[in-house]
Amino acid sequence: MSIQFEEPLAGSYGVVDSFPKDFGYGVEEGDIEDSPAPSDSKPRILLMGLRRSGKSSIQKVVFHKMSPNETLFLESTNKIYKDDISNSSFVNFQIWDFPGQVDFFDPTFDYEMIFRGTGALIFVIDAQDDYVEALGRLHLTVSRAYRVNPEINFEVFIHKVDGLSDDHKIETQRDIHQRANDDLADASLEKLHLSFYLTSIYDHSIFEAFSKVVQKLIPQLPTLENLLNIFISNSGIEKAFLFDVVSKIYIATDSSPVDMQSYELCCDMIDVVIDVSCIYGLKEDGSGSAYDKESMAIIKLNNTTVLYLKEVTKFLALVCILREESFERKGLIDYNFHCFRKAIHEVFEVGVSTQRLGTPQPSTPNMKTVTHNGTPRSAV
Ligand SMILES: Nc1nc2c(ncn2[C@@H]2O[C@H](COP(=O)(O)OP(=O)(O)OP(=O)(O)O)[C@@H](O)[C@H]2O)c(=O)[nH]1
């Protein structure tokens, strides 16, 4: 079904007719990267950690739709595995999966080059294992990386927490947090900030954590949040997520708190829509796409909640949660959505024209410009 351009209904809800003209996008003030760009210059997210901590599993589950059980059969990674996911996803970066122990003293390992082009370094710690060695490795890795590039976001995934009780999870997080920060303080690296997440591939926590990591690398995030806030408050919507359809990570949401259940509901909706579309939505000869401009879905739950999904760009979908009574104003919601969608496209078009005009690109974080379909593009 195509997007409708209905007249707004009169009522208590306003109409989003004037999105701010200044979307907050622009080239940030900052230094221009003066070091030579590495040949492989897409922004990077590095996945590091001890052997068998779960790095490859995370990458396969989040970006390649591998089911968690299948990861049991993954073989150990022996060399750096570069995964370029930009063709299928909004998220235009490379994920580098490192083999367990990286030897910083190995002369063939050019860690300076690697860290220079890195946006985020995710260090995975197996919470089901003794983590003393992992903490030592974490310290060595982040302190080296920080010296090369202090702009990297350092993210620690306390992983495999599906095996732990709730109390044990909290205790483990507290302990790891404390020890890691003590090590940094001892090395006078208090300015190095570590963010911690409890993750597991057996639930949505890994997608949530990855969402937060990616969001920090999107310079337009405040603008997107602002647009979502305006959209939901004028449409009687309770919560809205802007999803990268392929990975199911959300690249932005409105500023009300995210509860895990709502996020899971929206993820499940995307799965249902794509699965049904793959089975019944393609042409008879199998051509066509499971997700395109026409993609939209409405699911009414038995608790008077409605889930509403609509296409925003080739890679992005908006998924909203609202009450049945608010959905009676569907015309208004669709009109507002139309304005919202237009604004999102404009946000990303500014990026393209800025780039065409040859405006200097900022150095960090590494995703500063975007292509037409909203894909951030490296400015390294
Ligand atoms: N219980 C549990 N097991 C997990 C989780 N994530 C990964 N695993 C398991 O951990 C084992 C190791 O996973 P890998 O992804 O191969 O680990 P890796 O860090 O890439 O290992 P190397 O390639 O040797 O560095 C596999 O048997 C996975 O099934 C998780 O969230 N929970």
XYZ file of C-alpha atoms and ligand atoms in Angstrom:
412
model
C 0.000 0.000 0.000
C 1.360 3.390 -0.858
C 1.765 6.262 1.516
C -1.363 8.322 1.871
C -1.459 12.088 1.764
C -4.607 12.645 3.699
C -5.831 15.906 5.064
C -5.175 16.215 8.750
C -8.190 15.698 10.949
C -9.294 18.467 13.181
C -8.711 17.642 16.785
C -6.539 18.086 19.740
C -3.426 17.002 17.916
C -1.491 19.568 15.998
C -0.059 18.970 12.580
C 3.603 18.859 11.898
C 3.642 21.520 9.260
C 6.816 23.252 10.124
C 9.780 21.107 10.866
C 12.711 23.245 11.860
C 14.514 24.486 8.788
C 17.843 24.109 10.473
C 18.003 20.389 11.009
C 21.053 20.691 13.120
C 23.068 19.124 10.384
C 26.160 20.816 9.315
C 29.819 20.325 9.275
C 31.004 20.380 12.811
C 33.735 22.673 13.869
C 36.848 20.709 14.405
C 40.189 19.759 13.105
C 40.534 18.425 9.654
C 42.162 15.035 9.571
C 45.614 15.705 8.371
C 47.018 12.237 8.583
C 46.946 10.260 5.354
C 43.766 8.285 4.899
C 44.238 4.581 5.063
C 43.398 2.869 1.801
C 40.575 0.962 3.433
C 38.872 4.085 4.605
C 35.337 3.166 5.667
C 34.655 3.987 9.298
C 35.373 1.021 11.450
C 33.866 -0.709 14.384
C 36.361 -3.115 15.865
C 35.302 -6.237 17.699
C 38.024 -7.336 20.070
C 38.307 -9.635 23.047
C 39.731 -12.958 24.147
C 39.239 -16.138 22.150
C 35.757 -17.634 22.289
C 34.332 -14.559 23.971
C 31.651 -14.389 21.268
C 32.853 -11.761 18.768
C 32.055 -13.618 15.554
C 28.721 -14.759 16.964
C 27.713 -11.164 17.663
C 28.590 -10.104 14.158
C 26.814 -13.029 12.518
C 23.669 -12.734 14.619
C 23.295 -8.971 14.292
C 24.270 -8.468 10.659
C 23.832 -11.832 8.972
C 20.645 -13.167 10.541
C 22.396 -16.258 11.870
C 20.314 -17.951 14.546
C 22.060 -17.981 17.952
C 22.162 -21.777 18.069
C 24.098 -21.944 14.816
C 26.943 -19.975 16.377
C 27.855 -23.100 18.335
C 29.426 -24.353 15.112
C 31.439 -21.234 14.293
C 35.104 -21.896 13.860
C 37.709 -19.809 15.581
C 38.721 -16.693 13.616
C 42.381 -16.860 12.617
C 42.873 -13.550 10.883
C 41.173 -10.184 10.889
C 37.813 -10.572 9.205
C 36.548 -7.383 7.579
C 32.840 -7.286 7.032
C 31.567 -4.485 4.847
C 27.880 -4.174 5.511
C 27.272 -0.927 3.680
C 25.467 -2.424 0.707
C 22.630 -3.829 2.711
C 22.365 -1.521 5.629
C 22.027 2.135 6.606
C 25.069 1.587 8.674
C 27.874 2.244 6.261
C 30.908 0.915 8.001
C 33.159 -2.022 8.249
C 33.153 -4.347 11.172
C 36.517 -5.866 11.841
C 36.377 -9.091 13.757
C 39.737 -9.805 15.332
C 41.106 -13.212 16.140
C 41.180 -13.748 19.921
C 44.554 -12.508 21.030
C 45.996 -9.647 19.068
C 49.682 -9.302 19.621
C 50.478 -5.593 19.749
C 54.173 -6.362 19.580
C 53.865 -8.214 16.297
C 55.523 -5.893 13.733
C 53.120 -7.026 11.008
C 50.186 -5.731 13.038
C 49.908 -2.052 12.203
C 47.680 -1.078 15.090
C 48.261 2.625 14.623
C 46.746 2.531 11.162
C 43.837 0.447 12.437
C 43.003 2.627 15.423
C 43.342 5.851 13.461
C 40.332 5.048 11.282
C 38.217 3.579 14.041
C 34.933 5.014 15.257
C 34.182 2.503 18.001
C 36.072 -0.289 19.667
C 33.872 -2.974 21.170
C 35.665 -5.178 23.671
C 33.788 -8.397 24.386
C 34.194 -10.062 27.792
C 32.780 -13.541 28.407
C 30.845 -13.119 31.664
C 30.503 -16.874 32.093
C 34.253 -17.289 32.260
C 36.894 -16.016 34.654
C 37.401 -12.462 33.408
C 40.688 -11.508 35.060
C 42.712 -12.147 31.912
C 40.088 -10.354 29.805
C 40.372 -7.269 32.026
C 44.143 -7.192 31.513
C 43.626 -7.431 27.774
C 40.944 -4.769 27.855
C 43.291 -2.386 29.615
C 46.159 -3.037 27.222
C 43.907 -2.649 24.181
C 42.062 0.515 25.159
C 45.139 2.283 26.473
C 47.004 1.611 23.222
C 44.044 2.661 21.113
C 43.455 5.798 23.174
C 47.021 6.962 22.689
C 46.650 6.627 18.916
C 43.122 8.023 18.649
C 41.469 9.507 21.748
C 38.215 10.047 19.811
C 37.369 6.351 19.659
C 34.251 5.339 21.582
C 35.219 2.503 23.904
C 32.393 0.040 24.458
C 32.593 -3.004 26.709
C 30.132 -5.832 26.099
C 29.800 -7.999 29.192
C 28.635 -10.887 27.083
C 26.860 -14.263 27.460
C 24.858 -12.981 30.414
C 22.034 -15.373 29.490
C 23.787 -17.870 31.767
C 23.672 -15.586 34.828
C 20.964 -14.799 37.369
C 19.783 -11.193 37.600
C 21.743 -10.581 40.810
C 24.832 -12.158 39.355
C 24.551 -9.946 36.247
C 24.474 -6.760 38.289
C 27.317 -7.924 40.516
C 29.453 -8.896 37.497
C 28.832 -5.560 35.812
C 29.711 -3.668 38.991
C 32.889 -5.670 39.498
C 34.081 -5.335 35.894
C 33.245 -1.633 35.856
C 35.153 -1.066 39.087
C 38.246 -3.027 38.142
C 38.501 -1.656 34.605
C 38.234 1.923 35.842
C 40.702 1.297 38.672
C 43.219 0.044 36.102
C 42.696 3.181 34.042
C 43.080 5.419 37.091
C 46.347 3.652 37.991
C 47.611 4.425 34.494
C 46.450 8.082 34.762
C 43.922 7.515 32.002
C 40.871 8.858 33.828
C 39.758 10.690 30.709
C 39.324 7.436 28.843
C 35.628 6.668 29.134
C 34.353 3.105 28.968
C 30.657 2.329 28.410
C 29.354 -1.018 29.651
C 26.493 -3.169 28.330
C 25.122 -6.531 29.438
C 24.620 -8.574 26.278
C 23.583 -11.956 24.967
C 22.888 -13.228 21.474
C 19.957 -15.218 22.882
C 17.804 -12.139 23.427
C 17.485 -8.584 22.120
C 20.147 -7.157 24.403
C 22.824 -7.506 21.739
C 20.738 -5.508 19.246
C 20.023 -2.844 21.838
C 23.686 -2.525 22.740
C 24.728 -2.364 19.092
C 22.068 0.283 18.503
C 23.616 2.475 21.171
C 27.102 1.959 19.746
C 25.982 2.910 16.245
C 23.935 5.896 17.431
C 27.016 7.474 18.940
C 28.574 7.432 15.461
C 25.697 9.182 13.729
C 26.255 12.930 13.791
C 22.627 13.628 12.877
C 21.302 11.821 15.952
C 20.027 14.915 17.829
C 18.211 16.020 14.679
C 16.624 12.638 14.160
C 15.539 12.545 17.797
C 14.099 15.989 17.514
C 12.111 15.055 14.413
C 10.815 11.927 16.116
C 9.748 13.936 19.164
C 7.822 16.379 17.012
C 6.271 13.565 15.032
C 5.045 11.520 17.975
C 3.796 14.413 20.047
C 1.709 15.683 17.134
C 0.344 12.285 16.181
C -0.667 10.778 19.523
C 2.003 8.088 19.253
C 3.568 6.612 22.372
C 6.908 5.472 21.056
C 8.647 5.464 17.681
C 11.851 3.816 16.527
C 13.763 4.469 13.350
C 15.073 1.047 12.411
C 17.786 -0.200 10.132
C 15.683 -2.969 8.629
C 18.434 -5.452 7.892
C 20.139 -5.434 11.262
C 17.136 -4.420 13.397
C 19.277 -1.959 15.262
C 17.492 1.313 15.884
C 19.418 4.313 14.783
C 17.193 6.783 16.647
C 14.130 6.959 18.851
C 12.188 9.744 20.537
C 13.487 10.941 23.871
C 11.080 8.977 26.103
C 12.819 6.059 27.821
C 13.215 2.824 25.868
C 11.781 -0.228 27.502
C 13.064 -3.538 26.298
C 9.601 -4.981 25.690
C 8.600 -2.239 23.257
C 11.860 -2.626 21.416
C 11.386 -6.397 21.172
C 7.841 -5.964 19.907
C 9.056 -3.680 17.137
C 11.883 -6.079 16.215
C 9.376 -8.932 16.018
C 7.165 -6.836 13.801
C 10.001 -6.240 11.346
C 10.669 -9.985 11.247
C 7.015 -10.751 10.562
C 6.719 -8.124 7.840
C 9.899 -9.175 6.044
C 9.071 -12.892 6.319
C 5.547 -12.451 4.981
C 6.818 -10.166 2.282
C 9.484 -12.685 1.232
C 6.860 -15.394 0.912
C 3.962 -13.477 -0.603
C 5.377 -10.120 -1.658
C 7.805 -11.052 -4.413
C 6.837 -11.432 -8.058
C 6.181 -14.903 -9.418
C 9.619 -15.134 -10.983
C 11.113 -14.280 -7.583
C 12.128 -10.766 -8.591
C 11.352 -7.687 -6.549
C 12.301 -6.797 -3.042
C 10.906 -7.808 0.325
C 11.250 -4.227 1.483
C 10.491 -1.279 -0.765
C 8.636 2.038 -0.994
C 5.292 0.311 -0.681
C 6.191 -1.484 2.530
C 3.854 -0.777 5.412
C 2.076 -2.849 8.017
C -0.422 -2.449 10.815
C -0.676 -4.994 13.616
C -3.392 -4.636 16.240
C -2.619 -6.453 19.476
C -5.196 -7.795 21.927
C -4.297 -5.161 24.532
C -5.535 -2.159 22.495
C -2.034 -1.448 21.262
C -1.328 -0.880 17.584
C 2.023 -1.340 15.855
C 2.470 0.709 12.710
C 5.410 0.281 10.324
C 6.237 2.449 7.322
C 9.104 2.743 4.884
C 11.307 5.825 5.316
C 14.285 5.121 3.069
C 15.662 2.095 1.256
C 17.205 0.895 4.510
C 15.152 2.579 7.204
C 11.679 1.925 8.582
C 9.704 3.792 11.190
C 7.948 1.551 13.694
C 5.438 3.200 16.031
C 3.581 1.968 19.087
C 0.263 3.643 19.805
C -3.151 3.150 21.413
C -6.085 2.014 19.307
C -7.985 5.254 19.949
C -5.074 7.321 18.630
C -5.005 5.171 15.520
C -8.482 6.417 14.673
C -6.685 9.524 13.493
C -4.747 7.572 10.913
C -5.131 10.361 8.363
C -3.367 12.754 10.665
C -0.644 10.257 11.462
C -0.043 9.604 7.767
C 0.103 13.294 6.983
C 2.582 13.860 9.773
C 4.539 10.840 8.660
C 4.751 12.330 5.181
C 6.294 15.498 6.645
C 8.601 13.432 8.835
C 9.776 11.309 5.907
C 10.430 14.398 3.807
C 12.436 15.943 6.623
C 14.534 12.803 7.032
C 15.319 12.790 3.315
C 16.271 16.452 3.507
C 18.566 15.811 6.455
C 20.458 13.274 4.437
C 20.415 15.306 1.227
C 22.162 18.160 3.027
C 24.952 15.695 3.662
C 25.285 14.912 -0.027
C 25.326 18.535 -1.151
C 27.772 19.468 1.589
C 30.053 16.791 0.297
C 29.622 17.810 -3.349
C 30.521 21.397 -2.543
C 33.763 20.136 -1.151
C 33.177 21.509 2.302
C 35.959 20.328 4.580
C 35.005 17.206 6.415
C 35.532 16.915 10.122
C 37.781 14.259 11.471
C 35.900 12.623 14.288
C 33.750 10.746 14.808
C 34.339 9.239 11.457
C 30.827 9.255 10.046
C 30.145 12.813 9.078
C 28.480 12.762 5.712
C 25.704 10.723 4.311
C 24.606 9.488 0.954
C 21.202 10.064 -0.515
C 19.625 7.033 1.030
C 20.817 8.015 4.426
C 23.942 5.970 4.519
C 26.640 7.683 6.513
C 29.818 7.964 4.519
C 33.288 8.069 5.845
C 35.128 11.305 5.938
C 38.366 9.783 7.132
N 25.596 -18.676 26.139
C 26.065 -17.880 25.176
N 26.996 -18.345 24.319
C 27.459 -17.509 23.346
C 26.991 -16.180 23.225
N 27.646 -15.609 22.196
C 28.481 -16.529 21.688
N 28.374 -17.680 22.387
C 29.113 -18.934 22.150
O 30.490 -18.699 22.376
C 31.277 -19.548 21.551
C 32.397 -18.749 20.893
O 31.843 -17.828 19.998
P 32.668 -17.150 18.805
O 31.754 -16.148 18.217
O 33.263 -18.158 17.917
O 33.824 -16.431 19.634
P 35.009 -15.515 19.055
O 35.239 -14.496 20.106
O 34.697 -15.030 17.693
O 36.202 -16.546 19.053
P 37.586 -16.462 18.218
O 37.219 -16.453 16.785
O 38.292 -17.707 18.642
O 38.298 -15.239 18.684
C 30.295 -20.180 20.544
O 30.074 -21.511 20.950
C 29.024 -19.374 20.691
O 27.848 -20.159 20.473
C 25.982 -15.722 24.154
O 25.496 -14.586 24.128
N 25.573 -16.613 25.094
